[in-house]
PDB file of C-alpha atoms and ligand atoms in Angstrom:
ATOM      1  CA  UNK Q  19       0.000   0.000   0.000  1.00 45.00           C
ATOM      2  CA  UNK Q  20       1.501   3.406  -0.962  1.00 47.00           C
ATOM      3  CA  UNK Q  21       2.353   6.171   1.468  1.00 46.00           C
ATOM      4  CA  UNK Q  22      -0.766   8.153   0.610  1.00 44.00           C
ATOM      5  CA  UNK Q  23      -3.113   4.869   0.355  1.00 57.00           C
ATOM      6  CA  UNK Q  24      -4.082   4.357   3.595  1.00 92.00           C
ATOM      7  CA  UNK Q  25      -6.952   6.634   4.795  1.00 97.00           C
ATOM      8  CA  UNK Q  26     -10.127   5.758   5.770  1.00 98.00           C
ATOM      9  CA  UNK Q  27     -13.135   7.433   3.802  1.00 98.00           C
ATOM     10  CA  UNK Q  28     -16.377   7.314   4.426  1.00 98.00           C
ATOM     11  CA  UNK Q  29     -18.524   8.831   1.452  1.00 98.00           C
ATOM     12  CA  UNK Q  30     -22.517   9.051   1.093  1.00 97.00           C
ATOM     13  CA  UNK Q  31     -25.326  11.252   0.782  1.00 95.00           C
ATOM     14  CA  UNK Q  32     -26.657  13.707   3.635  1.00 92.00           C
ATOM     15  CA  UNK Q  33     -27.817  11.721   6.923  1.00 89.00           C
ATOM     16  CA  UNK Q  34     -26.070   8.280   5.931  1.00 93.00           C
ATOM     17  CA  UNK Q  35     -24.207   8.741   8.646  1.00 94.00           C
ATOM     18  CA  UNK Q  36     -20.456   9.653   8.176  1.00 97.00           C
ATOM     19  CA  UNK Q  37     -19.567  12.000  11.245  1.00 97.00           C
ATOM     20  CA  UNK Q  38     -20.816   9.635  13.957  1.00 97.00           C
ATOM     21  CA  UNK Q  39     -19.857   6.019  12.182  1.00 98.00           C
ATOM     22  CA  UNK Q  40     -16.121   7.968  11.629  1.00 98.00           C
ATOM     23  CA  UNK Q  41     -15.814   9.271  15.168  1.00 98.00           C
ATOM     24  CA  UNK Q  42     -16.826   5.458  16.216  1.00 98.00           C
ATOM     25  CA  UNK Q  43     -14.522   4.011  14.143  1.00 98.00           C
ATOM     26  CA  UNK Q  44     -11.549   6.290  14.990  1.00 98.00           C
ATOM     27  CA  UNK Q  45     -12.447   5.247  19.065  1.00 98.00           C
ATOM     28  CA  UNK Q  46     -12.489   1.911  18.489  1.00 98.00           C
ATOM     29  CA  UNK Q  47      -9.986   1.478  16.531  1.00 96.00           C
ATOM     30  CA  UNK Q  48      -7.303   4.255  18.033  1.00 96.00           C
ATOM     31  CA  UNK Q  49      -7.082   6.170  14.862  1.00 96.00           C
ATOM     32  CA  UNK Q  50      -7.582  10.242  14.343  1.00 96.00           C
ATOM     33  CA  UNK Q  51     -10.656  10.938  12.960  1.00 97.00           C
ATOM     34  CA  UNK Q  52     -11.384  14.116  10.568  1.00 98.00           C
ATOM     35  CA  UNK Q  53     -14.851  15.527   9.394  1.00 98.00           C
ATOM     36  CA  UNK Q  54     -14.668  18.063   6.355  1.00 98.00           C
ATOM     37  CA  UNK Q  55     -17.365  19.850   6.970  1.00 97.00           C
ATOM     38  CA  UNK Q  56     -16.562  20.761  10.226  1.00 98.00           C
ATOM     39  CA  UNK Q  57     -12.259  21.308   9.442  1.00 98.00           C
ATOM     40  CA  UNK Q  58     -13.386  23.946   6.722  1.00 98.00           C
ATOM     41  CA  UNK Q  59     -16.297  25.690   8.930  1.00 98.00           C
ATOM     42  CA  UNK Q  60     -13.251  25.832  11.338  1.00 98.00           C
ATOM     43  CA  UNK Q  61     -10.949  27.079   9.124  1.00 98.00           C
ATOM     44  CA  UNK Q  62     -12.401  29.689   7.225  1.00 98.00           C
ATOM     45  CA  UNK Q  63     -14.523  30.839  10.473  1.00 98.00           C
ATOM     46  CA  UNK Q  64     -17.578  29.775   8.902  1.00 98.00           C
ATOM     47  CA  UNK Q  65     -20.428  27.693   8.613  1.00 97.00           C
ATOM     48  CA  UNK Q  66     -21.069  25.710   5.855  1.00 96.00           C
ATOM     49  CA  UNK Q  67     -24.168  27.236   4.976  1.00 95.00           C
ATOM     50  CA  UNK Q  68     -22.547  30.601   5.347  1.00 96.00           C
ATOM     51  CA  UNK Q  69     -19.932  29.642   2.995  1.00 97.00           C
ATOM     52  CA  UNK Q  70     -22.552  28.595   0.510  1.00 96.00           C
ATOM     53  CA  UNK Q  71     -24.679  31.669   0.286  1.00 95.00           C
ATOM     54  CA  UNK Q  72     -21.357  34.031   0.819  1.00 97.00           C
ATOM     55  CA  UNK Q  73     -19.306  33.005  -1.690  1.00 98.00           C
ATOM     56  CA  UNK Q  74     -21.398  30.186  -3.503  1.00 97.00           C
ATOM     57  CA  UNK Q  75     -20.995  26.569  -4.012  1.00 96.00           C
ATOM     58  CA  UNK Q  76     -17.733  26.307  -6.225  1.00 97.00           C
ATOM     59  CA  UNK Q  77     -15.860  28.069  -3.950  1.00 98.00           C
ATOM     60  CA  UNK Q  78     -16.785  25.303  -1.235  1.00 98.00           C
ATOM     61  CA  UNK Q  79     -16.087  22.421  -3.272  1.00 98.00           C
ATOM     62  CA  UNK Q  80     -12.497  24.459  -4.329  1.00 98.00           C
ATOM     63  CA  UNK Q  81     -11.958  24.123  -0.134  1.00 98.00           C
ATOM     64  CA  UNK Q  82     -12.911  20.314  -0.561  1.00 98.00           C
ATOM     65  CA  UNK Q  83     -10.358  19.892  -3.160  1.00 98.00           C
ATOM     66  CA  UNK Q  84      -7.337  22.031  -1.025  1.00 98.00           C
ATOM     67  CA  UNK Q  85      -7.993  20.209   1.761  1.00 98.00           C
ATOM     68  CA  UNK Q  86      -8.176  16.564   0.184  1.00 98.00           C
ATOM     69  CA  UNK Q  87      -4.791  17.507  -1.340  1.00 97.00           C
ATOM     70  CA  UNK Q  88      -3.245  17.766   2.156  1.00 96.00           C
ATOM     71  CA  UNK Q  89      -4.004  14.078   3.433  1.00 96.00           C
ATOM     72  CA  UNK Q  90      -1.424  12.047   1.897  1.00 93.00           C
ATOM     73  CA  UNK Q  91       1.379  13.566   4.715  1.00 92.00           C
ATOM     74  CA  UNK Q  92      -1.608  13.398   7.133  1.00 94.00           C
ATOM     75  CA  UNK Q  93      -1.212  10.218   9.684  1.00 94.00           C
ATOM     76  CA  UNK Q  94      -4.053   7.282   9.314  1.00 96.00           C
ATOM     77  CA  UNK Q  95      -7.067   9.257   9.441  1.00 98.00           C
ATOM     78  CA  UNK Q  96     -10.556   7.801   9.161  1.00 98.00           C
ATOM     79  CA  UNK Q  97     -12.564  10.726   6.918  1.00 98.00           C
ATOM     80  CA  UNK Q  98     -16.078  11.751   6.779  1.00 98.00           C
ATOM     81  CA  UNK Q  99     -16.673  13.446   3.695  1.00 98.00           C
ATOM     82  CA  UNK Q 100     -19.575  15.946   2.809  1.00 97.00           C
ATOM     83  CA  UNK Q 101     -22.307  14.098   0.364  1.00 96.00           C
ATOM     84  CA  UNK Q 102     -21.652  16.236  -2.192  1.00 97.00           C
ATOM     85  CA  UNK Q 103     -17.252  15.598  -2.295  1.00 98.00           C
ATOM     86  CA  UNK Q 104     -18.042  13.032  -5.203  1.00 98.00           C
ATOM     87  CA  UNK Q 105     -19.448  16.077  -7.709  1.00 97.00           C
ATOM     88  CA  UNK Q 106     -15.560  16.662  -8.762  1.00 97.00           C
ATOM     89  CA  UNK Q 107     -13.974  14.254 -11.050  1.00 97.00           C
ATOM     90  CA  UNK Q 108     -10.931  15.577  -9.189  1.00 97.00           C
ATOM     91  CA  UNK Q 109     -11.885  14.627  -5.741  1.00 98.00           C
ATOM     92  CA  UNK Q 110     -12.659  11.220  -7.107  1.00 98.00           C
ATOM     93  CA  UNK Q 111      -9.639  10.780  -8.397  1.00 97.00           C
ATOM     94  CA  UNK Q 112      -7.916  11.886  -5.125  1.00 97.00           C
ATOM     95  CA  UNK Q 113     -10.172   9.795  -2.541  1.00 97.00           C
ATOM     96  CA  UNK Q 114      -9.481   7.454  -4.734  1.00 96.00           C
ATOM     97  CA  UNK Q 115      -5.643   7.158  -4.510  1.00 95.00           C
ATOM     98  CA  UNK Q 116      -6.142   8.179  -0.841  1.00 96.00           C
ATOM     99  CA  UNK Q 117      -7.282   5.409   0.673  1.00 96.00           C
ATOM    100  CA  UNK Q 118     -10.197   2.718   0.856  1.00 97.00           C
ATOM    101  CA  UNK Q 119     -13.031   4.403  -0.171  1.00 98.00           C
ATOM    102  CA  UNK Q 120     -16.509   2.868   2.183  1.00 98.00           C
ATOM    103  CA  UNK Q 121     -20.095   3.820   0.800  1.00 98.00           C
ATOM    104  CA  UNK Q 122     -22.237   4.379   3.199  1.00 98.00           C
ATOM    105  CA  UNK Q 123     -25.696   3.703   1.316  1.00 97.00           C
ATOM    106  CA  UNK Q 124     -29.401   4.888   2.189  1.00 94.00           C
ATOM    107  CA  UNK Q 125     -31.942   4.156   0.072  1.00 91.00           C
ATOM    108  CA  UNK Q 126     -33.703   7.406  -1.588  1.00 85.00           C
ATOM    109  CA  UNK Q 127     -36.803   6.183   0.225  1.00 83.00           C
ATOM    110  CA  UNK Q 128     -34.975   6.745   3.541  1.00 87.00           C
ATOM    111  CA  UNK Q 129     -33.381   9.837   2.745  1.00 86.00           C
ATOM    112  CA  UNK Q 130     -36.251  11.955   3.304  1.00 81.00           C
ATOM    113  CA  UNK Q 131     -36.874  10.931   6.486  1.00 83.00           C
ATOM    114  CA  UNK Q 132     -32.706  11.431   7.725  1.00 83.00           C
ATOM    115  CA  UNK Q 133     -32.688  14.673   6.418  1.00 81.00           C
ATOM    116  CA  UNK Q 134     -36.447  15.692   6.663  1.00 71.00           C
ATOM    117  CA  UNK Q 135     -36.068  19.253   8.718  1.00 66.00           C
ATOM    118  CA  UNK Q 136     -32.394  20.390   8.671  1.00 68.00           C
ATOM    119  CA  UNK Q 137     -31.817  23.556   8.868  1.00 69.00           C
ATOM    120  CA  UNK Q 138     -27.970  23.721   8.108  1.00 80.00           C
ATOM    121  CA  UNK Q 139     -28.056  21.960   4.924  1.00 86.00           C
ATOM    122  CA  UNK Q 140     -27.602  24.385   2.224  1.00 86.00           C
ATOM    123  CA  UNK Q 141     -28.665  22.308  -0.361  1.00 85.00           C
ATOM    124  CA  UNK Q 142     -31.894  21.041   1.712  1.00 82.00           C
ATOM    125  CA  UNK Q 143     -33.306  24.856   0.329  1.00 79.00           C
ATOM    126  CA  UNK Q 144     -36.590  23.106  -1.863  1.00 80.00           C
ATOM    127  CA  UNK Q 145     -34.863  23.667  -4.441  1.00 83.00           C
ATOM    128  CA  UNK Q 146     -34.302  20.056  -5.845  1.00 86.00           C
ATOM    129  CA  UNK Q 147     -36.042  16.696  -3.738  1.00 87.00           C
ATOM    130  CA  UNK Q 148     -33.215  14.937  -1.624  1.00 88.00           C
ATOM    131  CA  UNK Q 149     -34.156  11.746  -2.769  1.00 88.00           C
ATOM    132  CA  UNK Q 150     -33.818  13.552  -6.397  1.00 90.00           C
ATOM    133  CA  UNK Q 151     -30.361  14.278  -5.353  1.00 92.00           C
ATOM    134  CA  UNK Q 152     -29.553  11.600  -4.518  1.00 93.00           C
ATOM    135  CA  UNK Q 153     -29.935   9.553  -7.249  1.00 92.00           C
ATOM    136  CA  UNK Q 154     -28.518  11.918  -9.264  1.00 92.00           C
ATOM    137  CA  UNK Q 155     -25.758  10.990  -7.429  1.00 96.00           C
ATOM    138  CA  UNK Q 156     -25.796   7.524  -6.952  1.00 96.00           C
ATOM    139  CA  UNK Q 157     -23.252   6.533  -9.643  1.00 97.00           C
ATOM    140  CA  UNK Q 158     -20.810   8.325  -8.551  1.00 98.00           C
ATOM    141  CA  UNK Q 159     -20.687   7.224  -5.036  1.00 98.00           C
ATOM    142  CA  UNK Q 160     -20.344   3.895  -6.789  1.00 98.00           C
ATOM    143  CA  UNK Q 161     -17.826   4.559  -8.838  1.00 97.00           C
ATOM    144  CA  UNK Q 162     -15.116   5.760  -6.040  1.00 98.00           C
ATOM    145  CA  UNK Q 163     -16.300   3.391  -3.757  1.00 98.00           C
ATOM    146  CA  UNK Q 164     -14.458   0.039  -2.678  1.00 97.00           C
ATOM    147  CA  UNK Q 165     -16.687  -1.225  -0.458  1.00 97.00           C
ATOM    148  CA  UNK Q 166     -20.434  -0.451   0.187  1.00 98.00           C
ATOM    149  CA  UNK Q 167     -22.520  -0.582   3.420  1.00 98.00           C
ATOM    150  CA  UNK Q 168     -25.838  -0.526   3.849  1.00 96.00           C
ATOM    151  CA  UNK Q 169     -27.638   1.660   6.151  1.00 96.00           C
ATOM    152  CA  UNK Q 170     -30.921   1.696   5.994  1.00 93.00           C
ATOM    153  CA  UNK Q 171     -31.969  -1.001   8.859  1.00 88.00           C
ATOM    154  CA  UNK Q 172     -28.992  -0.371  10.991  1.00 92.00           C
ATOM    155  CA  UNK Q 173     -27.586   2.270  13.573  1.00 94.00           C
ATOM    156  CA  UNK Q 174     -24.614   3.991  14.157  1.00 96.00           C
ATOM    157  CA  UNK Q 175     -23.039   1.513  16.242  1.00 98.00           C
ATOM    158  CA  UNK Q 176     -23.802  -1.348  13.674  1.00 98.00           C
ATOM    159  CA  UNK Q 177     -22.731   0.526  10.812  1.00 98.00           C
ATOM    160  CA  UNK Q 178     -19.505   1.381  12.490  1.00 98.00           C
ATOM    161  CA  UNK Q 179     -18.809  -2.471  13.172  1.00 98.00           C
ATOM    162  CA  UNK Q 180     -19.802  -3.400   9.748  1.00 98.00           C
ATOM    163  CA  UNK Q 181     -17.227  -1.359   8.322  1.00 98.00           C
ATOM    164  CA  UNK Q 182     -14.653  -2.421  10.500  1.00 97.00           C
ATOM    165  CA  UNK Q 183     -15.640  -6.053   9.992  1.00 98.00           C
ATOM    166  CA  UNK Q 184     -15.294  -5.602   5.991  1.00 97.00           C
ATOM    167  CA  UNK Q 185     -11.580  -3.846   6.147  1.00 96.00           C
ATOM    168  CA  UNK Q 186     -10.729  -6.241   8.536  1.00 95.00           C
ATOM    169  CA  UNK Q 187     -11.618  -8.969   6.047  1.00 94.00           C
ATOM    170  CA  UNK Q 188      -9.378  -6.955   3.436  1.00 93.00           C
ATOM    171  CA  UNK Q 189      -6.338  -6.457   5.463  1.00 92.00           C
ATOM    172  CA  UNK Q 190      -6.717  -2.925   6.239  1.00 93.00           C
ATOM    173  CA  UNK Q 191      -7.656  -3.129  10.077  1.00 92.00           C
TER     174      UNK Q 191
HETATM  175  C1  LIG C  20     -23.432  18.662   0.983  1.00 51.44           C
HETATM  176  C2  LIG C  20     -23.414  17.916   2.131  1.00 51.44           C
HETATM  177  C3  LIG C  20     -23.035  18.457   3.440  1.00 51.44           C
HETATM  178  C4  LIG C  20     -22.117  19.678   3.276  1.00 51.44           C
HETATM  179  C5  LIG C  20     -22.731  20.663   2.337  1.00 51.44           C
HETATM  180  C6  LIG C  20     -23.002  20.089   0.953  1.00 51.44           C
HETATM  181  C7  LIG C  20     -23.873  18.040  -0.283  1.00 51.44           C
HETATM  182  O1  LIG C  20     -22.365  17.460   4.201  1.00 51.44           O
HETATM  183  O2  LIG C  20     -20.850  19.314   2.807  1.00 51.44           O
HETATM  184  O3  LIG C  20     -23.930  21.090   2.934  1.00 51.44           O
HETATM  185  O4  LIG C  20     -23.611  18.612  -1.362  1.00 51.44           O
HETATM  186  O5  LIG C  20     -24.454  16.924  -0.229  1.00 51.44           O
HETATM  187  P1  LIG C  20     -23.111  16.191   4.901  1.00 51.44           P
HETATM  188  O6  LIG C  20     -23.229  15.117   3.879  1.00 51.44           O
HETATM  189  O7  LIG C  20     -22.144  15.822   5.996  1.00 51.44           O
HETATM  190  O8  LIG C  20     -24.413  16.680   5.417  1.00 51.44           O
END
């Protein structure tokens, strides 16, 4: 495995549960733990909905990018990613030489009732359906992922031990 090939990455859409399954994940298994959403609202001394409707949604994704270039000299780190990381064809290819890639998958049917009511989701604005969304972007969480878990009948806790139990089974744990 290369130097930069190592991370853990959990992709998916809105309310699949990234943040909490990576923070799990990171305890349990003594790794650092990083979400993206909430290292760039830190960084720029914004929100994420702030830097949406201030400076618009390219300029977010352009953070994504930066900050996805940084983690090959970055220790093991298990990632959660924002759902919407996969737009790029460049952040594909980088989460894709970063590490092992782990879809965390809920069914469009689901996603309404995850996301149903947020408030700091800039893209939750009625603008387009989540469950529109989301299979709009269903491919391409396929595409960069290695390995895909199913949450939909699970919680946090089992999704967290699911994950471990598959990169176990590949070597990576
Ligand atoms: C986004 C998802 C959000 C956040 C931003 C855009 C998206 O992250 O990055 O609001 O495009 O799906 P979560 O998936 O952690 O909610």
């Amino acid at each position: 495995m290369g130097l930069g090939k190592r991370h853990i990455i959990l992709i998916g859409f809105m309310g699949a549960g990234k943040s909490s399954v990576a923070r799990k994940i990171a305890r349990w298994q003594h790794l650092s733990s990083i979400d993206i959403d909430v290292y760039l609202e830190r960084q720029e001394g914004l929100s994420v909905t702030q830097i949406f409707s201030e400076r618009g949604e390219e300029a977010f994704r352009d953070l994504e990018t930066a900050f996805l270039e940084t983690m090959p000299s970055r220790e093991r780190t298990v990632l959660s990613c924002g759902g919407g990381i996969v737009i790029r064809q460049r952040n594909r290819e980088l989460l894709k030489a970063l590490g092992t890639v782990v879809y965390l998958r809920v069914s469009p049917e689901n996603v309404l009732r995850r996301v149903g009511g947020s408030s700091n989701r800039p893209l939750l604005n009625g603008a387009i359906a989540p469950d529109e969304l989301l299979r709009q972007r269903q491919q391409l969480y396929e595409e960069v992922a290695n390995l895909t878990v199913p949450t939909d009948e699970c919680g946090i806790n089992q999704v967290a031990r699911e994950v471990i139990r598959k990169l176990k089974a590949r070597g990576e744990l």
